[in-house]
Coordinates of N, CA and C in Angstrom, one line a residue:
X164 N 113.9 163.0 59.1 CA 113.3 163.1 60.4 C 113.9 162.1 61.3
X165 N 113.8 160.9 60.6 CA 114.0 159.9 62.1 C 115.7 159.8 61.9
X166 N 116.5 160.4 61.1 CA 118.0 160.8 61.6 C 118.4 161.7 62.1
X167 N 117.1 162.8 62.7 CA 117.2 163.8 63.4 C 117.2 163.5 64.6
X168 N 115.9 162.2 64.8 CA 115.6 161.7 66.1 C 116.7 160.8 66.9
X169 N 117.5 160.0 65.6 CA 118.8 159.1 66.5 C 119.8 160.1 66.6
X170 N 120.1 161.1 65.8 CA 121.1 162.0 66.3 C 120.8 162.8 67.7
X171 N 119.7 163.2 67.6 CA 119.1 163.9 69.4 C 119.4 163.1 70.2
X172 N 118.8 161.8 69.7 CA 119.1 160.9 71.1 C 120.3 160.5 71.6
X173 N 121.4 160.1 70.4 CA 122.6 160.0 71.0 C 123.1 161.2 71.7
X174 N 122.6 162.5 71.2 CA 123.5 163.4 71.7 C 123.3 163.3 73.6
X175 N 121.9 163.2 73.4 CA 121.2 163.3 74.7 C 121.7 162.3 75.7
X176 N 121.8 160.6 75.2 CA 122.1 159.6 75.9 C 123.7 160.0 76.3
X177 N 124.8 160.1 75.4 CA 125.9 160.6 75.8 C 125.9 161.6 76.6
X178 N 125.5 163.0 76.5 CA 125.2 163.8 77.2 C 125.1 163.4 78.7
X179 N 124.1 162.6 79.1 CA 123.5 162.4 80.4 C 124.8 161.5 80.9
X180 N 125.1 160.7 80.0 CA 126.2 159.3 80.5 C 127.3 160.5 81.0
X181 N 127.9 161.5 80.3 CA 128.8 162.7 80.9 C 128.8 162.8 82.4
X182 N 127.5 163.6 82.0 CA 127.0 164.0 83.3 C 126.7 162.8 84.5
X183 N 126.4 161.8 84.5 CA 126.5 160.8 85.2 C 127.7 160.2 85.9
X184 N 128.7 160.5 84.9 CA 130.1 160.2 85.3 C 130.6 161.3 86.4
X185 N 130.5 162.6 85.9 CA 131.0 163.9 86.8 C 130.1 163.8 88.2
X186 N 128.8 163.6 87.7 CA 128.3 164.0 89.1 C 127.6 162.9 90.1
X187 N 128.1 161.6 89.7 CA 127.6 159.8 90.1 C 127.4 160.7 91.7
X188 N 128.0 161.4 92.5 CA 127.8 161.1 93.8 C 126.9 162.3 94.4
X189 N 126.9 163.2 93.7 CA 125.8 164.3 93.7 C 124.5 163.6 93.2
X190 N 124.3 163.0 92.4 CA 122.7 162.3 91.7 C 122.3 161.5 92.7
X191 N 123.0 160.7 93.4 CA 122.6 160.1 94.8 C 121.2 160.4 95.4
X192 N 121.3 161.4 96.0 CA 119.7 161.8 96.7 C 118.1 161.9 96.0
X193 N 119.0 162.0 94.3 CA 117.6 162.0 93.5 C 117.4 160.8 92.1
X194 N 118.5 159.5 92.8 CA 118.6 158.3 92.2 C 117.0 158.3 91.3
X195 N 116.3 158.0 92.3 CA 114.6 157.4 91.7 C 114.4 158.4 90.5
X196 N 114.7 159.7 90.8 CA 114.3 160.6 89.8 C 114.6 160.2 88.3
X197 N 116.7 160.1 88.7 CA 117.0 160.0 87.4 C 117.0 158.7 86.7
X198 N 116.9 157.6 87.6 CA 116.5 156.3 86.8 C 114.9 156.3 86.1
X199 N 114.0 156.8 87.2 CA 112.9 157.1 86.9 C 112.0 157.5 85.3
X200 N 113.4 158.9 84.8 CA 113.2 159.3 83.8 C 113.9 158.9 83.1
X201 N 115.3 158.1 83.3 CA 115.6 157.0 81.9 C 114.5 155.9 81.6
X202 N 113.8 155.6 83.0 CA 112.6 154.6 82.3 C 111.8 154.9 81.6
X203 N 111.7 156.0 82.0 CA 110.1 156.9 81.4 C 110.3 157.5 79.9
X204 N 112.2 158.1 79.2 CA 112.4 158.0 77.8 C 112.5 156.8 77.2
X205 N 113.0 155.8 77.4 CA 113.1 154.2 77.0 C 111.5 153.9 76.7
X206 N 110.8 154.1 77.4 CA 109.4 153.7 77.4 C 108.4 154.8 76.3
X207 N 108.4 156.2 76.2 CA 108.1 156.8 75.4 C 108.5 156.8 74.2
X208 N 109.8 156.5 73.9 CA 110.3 156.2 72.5 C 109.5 155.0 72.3
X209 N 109.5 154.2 72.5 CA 109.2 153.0 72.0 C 107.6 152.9 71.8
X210 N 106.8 153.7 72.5 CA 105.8 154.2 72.7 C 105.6 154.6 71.1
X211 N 106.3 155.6 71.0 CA 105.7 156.1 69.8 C 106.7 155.7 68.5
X212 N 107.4 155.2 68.2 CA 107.7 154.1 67.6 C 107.1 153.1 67.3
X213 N 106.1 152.6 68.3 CA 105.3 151.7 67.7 C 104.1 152.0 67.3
X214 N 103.9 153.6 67.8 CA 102.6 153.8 66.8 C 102.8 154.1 65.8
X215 N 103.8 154.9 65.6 CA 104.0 155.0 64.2 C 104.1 153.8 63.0
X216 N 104.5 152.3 64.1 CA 104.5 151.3 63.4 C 103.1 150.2 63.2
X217 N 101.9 151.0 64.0 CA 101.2 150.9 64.4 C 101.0 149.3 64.6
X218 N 101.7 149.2 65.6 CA 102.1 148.0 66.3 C 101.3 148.0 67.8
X219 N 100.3 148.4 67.9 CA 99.7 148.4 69.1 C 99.7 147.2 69.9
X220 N 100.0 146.2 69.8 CA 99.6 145.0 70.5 C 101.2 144.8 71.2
X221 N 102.3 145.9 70.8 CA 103.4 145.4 71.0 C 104.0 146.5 71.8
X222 N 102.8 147.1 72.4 CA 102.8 148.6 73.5 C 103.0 148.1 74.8
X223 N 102.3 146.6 75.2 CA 102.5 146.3 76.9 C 103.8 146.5 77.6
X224 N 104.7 146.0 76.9 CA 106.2 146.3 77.6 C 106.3 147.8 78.1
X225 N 106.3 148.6 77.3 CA 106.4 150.1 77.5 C 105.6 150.8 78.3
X226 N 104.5 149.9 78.6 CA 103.7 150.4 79.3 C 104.0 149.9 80.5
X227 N 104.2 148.9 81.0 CA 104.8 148.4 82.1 C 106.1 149.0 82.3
X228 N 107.0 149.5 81.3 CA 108.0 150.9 81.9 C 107.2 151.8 82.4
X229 N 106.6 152.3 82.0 CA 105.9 153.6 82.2 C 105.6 153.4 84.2
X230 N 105.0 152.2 84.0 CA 103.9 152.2 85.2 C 105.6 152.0 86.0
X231 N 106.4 151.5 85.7 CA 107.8 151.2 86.6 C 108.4 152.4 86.9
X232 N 108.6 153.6 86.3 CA 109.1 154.8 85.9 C 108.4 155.5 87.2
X233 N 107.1 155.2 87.2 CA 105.9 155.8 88.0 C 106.4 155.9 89.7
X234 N 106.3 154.1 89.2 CA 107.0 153.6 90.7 C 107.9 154.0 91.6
X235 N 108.9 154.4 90.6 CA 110.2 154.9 91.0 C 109.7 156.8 91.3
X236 N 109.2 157.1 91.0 CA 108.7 158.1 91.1 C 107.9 158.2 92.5
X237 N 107.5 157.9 92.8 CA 106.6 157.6 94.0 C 107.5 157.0 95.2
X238 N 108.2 156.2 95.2 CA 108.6 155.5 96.3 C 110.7 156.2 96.8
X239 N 110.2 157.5 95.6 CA 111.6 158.0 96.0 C 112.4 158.5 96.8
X240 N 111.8 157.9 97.9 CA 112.7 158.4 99.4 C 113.2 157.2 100.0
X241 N 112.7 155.8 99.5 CA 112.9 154.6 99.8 C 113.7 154.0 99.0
X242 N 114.9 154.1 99.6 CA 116.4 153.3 98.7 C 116.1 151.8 98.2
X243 N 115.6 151.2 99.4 CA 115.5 149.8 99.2 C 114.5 149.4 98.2
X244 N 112.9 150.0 97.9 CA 112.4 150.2 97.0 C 112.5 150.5 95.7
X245 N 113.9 151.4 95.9 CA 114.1 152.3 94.0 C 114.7 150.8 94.1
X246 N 115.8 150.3 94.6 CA 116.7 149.3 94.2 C 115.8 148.2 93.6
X247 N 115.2 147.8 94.1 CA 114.2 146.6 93.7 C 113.2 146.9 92.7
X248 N 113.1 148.2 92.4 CA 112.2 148.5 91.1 C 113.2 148.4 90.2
X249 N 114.4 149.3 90.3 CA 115.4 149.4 89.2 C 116.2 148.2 88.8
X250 N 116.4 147.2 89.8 CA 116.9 146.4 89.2 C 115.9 145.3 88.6
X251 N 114.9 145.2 89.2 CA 113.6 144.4 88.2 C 113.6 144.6 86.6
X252 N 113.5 146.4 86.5 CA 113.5 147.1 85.4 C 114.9 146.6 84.3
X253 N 115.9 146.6 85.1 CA 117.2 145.8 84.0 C 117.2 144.4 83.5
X254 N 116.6 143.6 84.6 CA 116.9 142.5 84.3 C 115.5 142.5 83.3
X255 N 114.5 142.5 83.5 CA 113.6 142.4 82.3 C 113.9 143.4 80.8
X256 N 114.7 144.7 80.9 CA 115.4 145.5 79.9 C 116.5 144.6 79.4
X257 N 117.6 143.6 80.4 CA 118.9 143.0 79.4 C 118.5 141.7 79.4
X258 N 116.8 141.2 79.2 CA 116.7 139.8 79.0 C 116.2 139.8 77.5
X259 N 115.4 141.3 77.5 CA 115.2 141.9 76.0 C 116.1 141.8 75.1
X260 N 117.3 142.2 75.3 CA 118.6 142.8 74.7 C 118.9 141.2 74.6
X261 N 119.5 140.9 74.9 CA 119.6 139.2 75.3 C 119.2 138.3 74.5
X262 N 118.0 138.4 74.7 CA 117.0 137.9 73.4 C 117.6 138.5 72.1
X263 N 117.0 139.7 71.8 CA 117.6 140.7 70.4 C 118.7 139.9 69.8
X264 N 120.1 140.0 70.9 CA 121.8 139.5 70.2 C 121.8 137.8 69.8
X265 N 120.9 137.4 70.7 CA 120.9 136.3 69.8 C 120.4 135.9 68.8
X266 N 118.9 136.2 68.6 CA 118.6 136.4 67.7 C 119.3 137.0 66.3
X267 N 120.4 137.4 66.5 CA 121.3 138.0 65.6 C 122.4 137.9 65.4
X268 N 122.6 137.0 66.2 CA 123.9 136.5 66.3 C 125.1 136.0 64.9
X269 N 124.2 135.8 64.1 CA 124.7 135.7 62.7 C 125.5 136.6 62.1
X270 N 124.2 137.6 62.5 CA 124.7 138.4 61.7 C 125.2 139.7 62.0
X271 N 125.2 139.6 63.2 CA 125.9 141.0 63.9 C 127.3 140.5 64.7
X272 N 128.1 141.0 64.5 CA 129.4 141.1 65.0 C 130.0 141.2 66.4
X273 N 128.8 142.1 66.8 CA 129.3 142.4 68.5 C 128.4 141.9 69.2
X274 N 127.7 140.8 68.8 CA 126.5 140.0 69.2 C 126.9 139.5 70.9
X275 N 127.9 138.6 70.7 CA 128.4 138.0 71.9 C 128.8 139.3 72.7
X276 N 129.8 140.0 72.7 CA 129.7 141.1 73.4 C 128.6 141.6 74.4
X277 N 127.6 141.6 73.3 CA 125.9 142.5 74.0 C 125.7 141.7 74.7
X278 N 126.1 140.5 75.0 CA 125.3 139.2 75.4 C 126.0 139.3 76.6
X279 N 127.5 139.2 76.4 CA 128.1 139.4 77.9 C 127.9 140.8 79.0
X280 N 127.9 141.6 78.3 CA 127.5 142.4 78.6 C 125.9 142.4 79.7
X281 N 124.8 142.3 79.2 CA 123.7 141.8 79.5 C 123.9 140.6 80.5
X282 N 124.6 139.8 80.9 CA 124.9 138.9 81.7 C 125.4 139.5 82.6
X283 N 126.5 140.2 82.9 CA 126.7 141.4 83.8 C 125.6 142.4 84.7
X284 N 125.0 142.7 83.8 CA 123.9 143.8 84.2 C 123.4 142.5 84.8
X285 N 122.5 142.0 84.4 CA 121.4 140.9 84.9 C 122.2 140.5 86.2
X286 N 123.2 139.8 86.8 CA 124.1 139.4 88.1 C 124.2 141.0 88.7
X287 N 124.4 141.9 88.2 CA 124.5 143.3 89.0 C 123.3 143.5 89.5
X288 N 122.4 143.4 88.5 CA 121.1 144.1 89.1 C 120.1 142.6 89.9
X289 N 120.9 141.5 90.0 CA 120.5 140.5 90.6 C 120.8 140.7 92.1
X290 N 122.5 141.3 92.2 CA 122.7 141.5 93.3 C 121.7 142.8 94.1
X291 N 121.5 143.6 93.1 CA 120.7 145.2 93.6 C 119.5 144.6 94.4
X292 N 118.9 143.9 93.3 CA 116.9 143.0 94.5 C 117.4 142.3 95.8
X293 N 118.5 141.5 95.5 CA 118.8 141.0 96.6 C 119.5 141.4 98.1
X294 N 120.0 142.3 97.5 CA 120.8 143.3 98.8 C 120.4 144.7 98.2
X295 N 119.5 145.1 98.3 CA 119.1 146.8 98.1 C 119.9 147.7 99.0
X296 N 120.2 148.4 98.3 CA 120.8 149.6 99.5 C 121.9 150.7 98.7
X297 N 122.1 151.5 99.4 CA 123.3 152.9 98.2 C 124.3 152.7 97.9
X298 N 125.1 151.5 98.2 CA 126.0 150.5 98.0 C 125.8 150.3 96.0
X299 N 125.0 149.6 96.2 CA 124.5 148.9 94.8 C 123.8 150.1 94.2
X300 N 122.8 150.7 94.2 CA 122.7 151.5 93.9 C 123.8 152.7 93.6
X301 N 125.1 153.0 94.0 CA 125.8 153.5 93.6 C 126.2 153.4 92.3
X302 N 126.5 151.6 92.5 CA 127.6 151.0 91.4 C 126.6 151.3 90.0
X303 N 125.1 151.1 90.3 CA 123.9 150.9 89.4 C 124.3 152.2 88.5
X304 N 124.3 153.4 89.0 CA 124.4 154.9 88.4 C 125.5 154.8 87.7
X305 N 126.7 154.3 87.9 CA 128.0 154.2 87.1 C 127.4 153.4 86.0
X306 N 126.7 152.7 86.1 CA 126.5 151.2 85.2 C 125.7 151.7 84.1
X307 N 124.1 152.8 84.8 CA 123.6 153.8 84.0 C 124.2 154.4 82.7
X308 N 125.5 155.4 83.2 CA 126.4 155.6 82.2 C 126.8 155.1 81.4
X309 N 127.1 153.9 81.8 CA 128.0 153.1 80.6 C 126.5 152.2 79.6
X310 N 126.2 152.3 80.5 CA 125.0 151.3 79.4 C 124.5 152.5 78.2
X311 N 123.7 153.8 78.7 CA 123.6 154.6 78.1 C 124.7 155.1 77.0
X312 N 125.9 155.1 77.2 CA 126.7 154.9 76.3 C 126.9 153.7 75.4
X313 N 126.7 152.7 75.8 CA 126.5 151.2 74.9 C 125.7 151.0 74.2
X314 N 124.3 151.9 74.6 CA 123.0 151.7 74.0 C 123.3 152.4 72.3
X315 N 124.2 153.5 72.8 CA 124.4 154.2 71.6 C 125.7 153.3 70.5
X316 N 126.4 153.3 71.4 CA 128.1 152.8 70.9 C 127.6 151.2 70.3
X317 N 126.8 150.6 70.8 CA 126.8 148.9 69.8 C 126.1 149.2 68.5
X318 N 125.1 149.9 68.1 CA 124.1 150.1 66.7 C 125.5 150.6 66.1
X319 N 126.3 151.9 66.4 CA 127.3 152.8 65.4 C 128.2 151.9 65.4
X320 N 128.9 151.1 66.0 CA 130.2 150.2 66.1 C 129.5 149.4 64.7
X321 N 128.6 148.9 65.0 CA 128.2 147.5 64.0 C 128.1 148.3 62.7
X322 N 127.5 149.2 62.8 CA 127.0 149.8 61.6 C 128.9 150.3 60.4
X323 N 129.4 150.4 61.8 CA 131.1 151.2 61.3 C 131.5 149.7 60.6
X324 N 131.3 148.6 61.2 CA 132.2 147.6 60.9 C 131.6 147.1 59.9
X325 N 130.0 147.0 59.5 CA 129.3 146.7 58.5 C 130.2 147.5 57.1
X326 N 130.2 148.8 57.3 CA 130.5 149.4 56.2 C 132.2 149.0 56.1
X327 N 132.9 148.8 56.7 CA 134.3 148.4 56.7 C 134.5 146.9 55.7
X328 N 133.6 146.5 55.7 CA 133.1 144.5 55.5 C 133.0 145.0 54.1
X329 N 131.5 145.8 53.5 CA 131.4 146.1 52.4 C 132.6 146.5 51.7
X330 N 133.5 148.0 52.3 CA 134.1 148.5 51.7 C 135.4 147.1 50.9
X331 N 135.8 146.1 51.9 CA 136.8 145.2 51.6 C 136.6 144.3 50.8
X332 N 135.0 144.0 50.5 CA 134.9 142.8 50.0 C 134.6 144.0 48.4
X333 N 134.6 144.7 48.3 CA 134.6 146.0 47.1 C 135.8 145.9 46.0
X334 N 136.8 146.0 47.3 CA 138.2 146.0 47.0 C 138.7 144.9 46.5
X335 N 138.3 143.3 47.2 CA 138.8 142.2 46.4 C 138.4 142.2 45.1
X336 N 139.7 141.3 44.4 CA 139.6 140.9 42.8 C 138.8 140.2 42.7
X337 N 138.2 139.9 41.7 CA 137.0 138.9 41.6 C 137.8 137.5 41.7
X338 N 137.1 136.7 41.8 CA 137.9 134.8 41.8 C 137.6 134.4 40.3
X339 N 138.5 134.3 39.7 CA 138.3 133.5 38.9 C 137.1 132.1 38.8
X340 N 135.9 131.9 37.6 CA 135.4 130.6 37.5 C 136.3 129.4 37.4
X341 N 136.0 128.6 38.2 CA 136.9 127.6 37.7 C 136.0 126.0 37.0

């Protein structure tokens, strides 16, 4: 079941990142919508992911997407608004991630990457609160795509390189005791 659920979702996250590419300047007029409802699956997943882990005490973030998702939903005729919800929403989303890579840093491979990465977004979406407007919000929807593609592409990369590590270290001759 839950290899059903990461395969939907990649299909889905890729999927949208497509579509985000082809039509970045057409989604324009209904920005709030579609960031709106990337908040609002980010936030549901995790939602129920944690009940299932029945981790209730570790629901507030998600819920504070939700109520951000809401936001965006509501104030969707107001550029300057989405801008300053959405970019709130990243920088609190790649300080999480941020957190995560280092925390991992050991042991994950594309650790620094994520990290730079996330430092990017965070300065992008620093510029978005600071100068709101379709400008930055444009660049934001390109940025959409690619993250949504990253979200998916850093777990399988690590996971590809993990199994690459195992398969080599299979292959070496043993060392001699000395």
């Amino acid at each position: 079941m839950e290899r059903i659920l990461k395969s939907s979702k990649a299909l889905l996250y890729i999927a949208t990142a497509i579509l985000i590419f082809i039509f970045n300047e057409n989604v324009m007029p209904f920005v709030a919508f579609l960031v709106g409802g990337v908040v609002m699956a980010y936030a549901l997943e995790e939602l129920v992911f944690l009940a299932v882990q029945k981790k209730v005490a570790d629901m507030a973030e998600a819920v504070i997407q939700i109520v951000l998702a809401v936001l965006l939903f509501l104030v969707s005729d107001d550029i300057v608004k989405v801008c300053i919800i959405w970019g709130v929403w990243s920088i609190i989303r790649e300080g999480r991630e941020m957190t995560h890579a280092l925390a991992h840093i050991k042991k994950q491979r594309l650790a620094l990457i994520n990290i730079a990465e996330s430092v990017v977004v965070t300065i992008l979406s620093a510029f978005m609160v600071l100068e709101p407007g379709l400008h930055h919000a444009h660049t934001h929807v390109i940025l959409l795509g690619i993250e949504l593609i990253l979200e998916i592409g850093f777990p399988l990369l690590e996971k590809v390189i993990e199994l690459y590590t195992q398969r080599k270290k299979e292959k070496e001759p043993a060392k001699p005791i000395e």
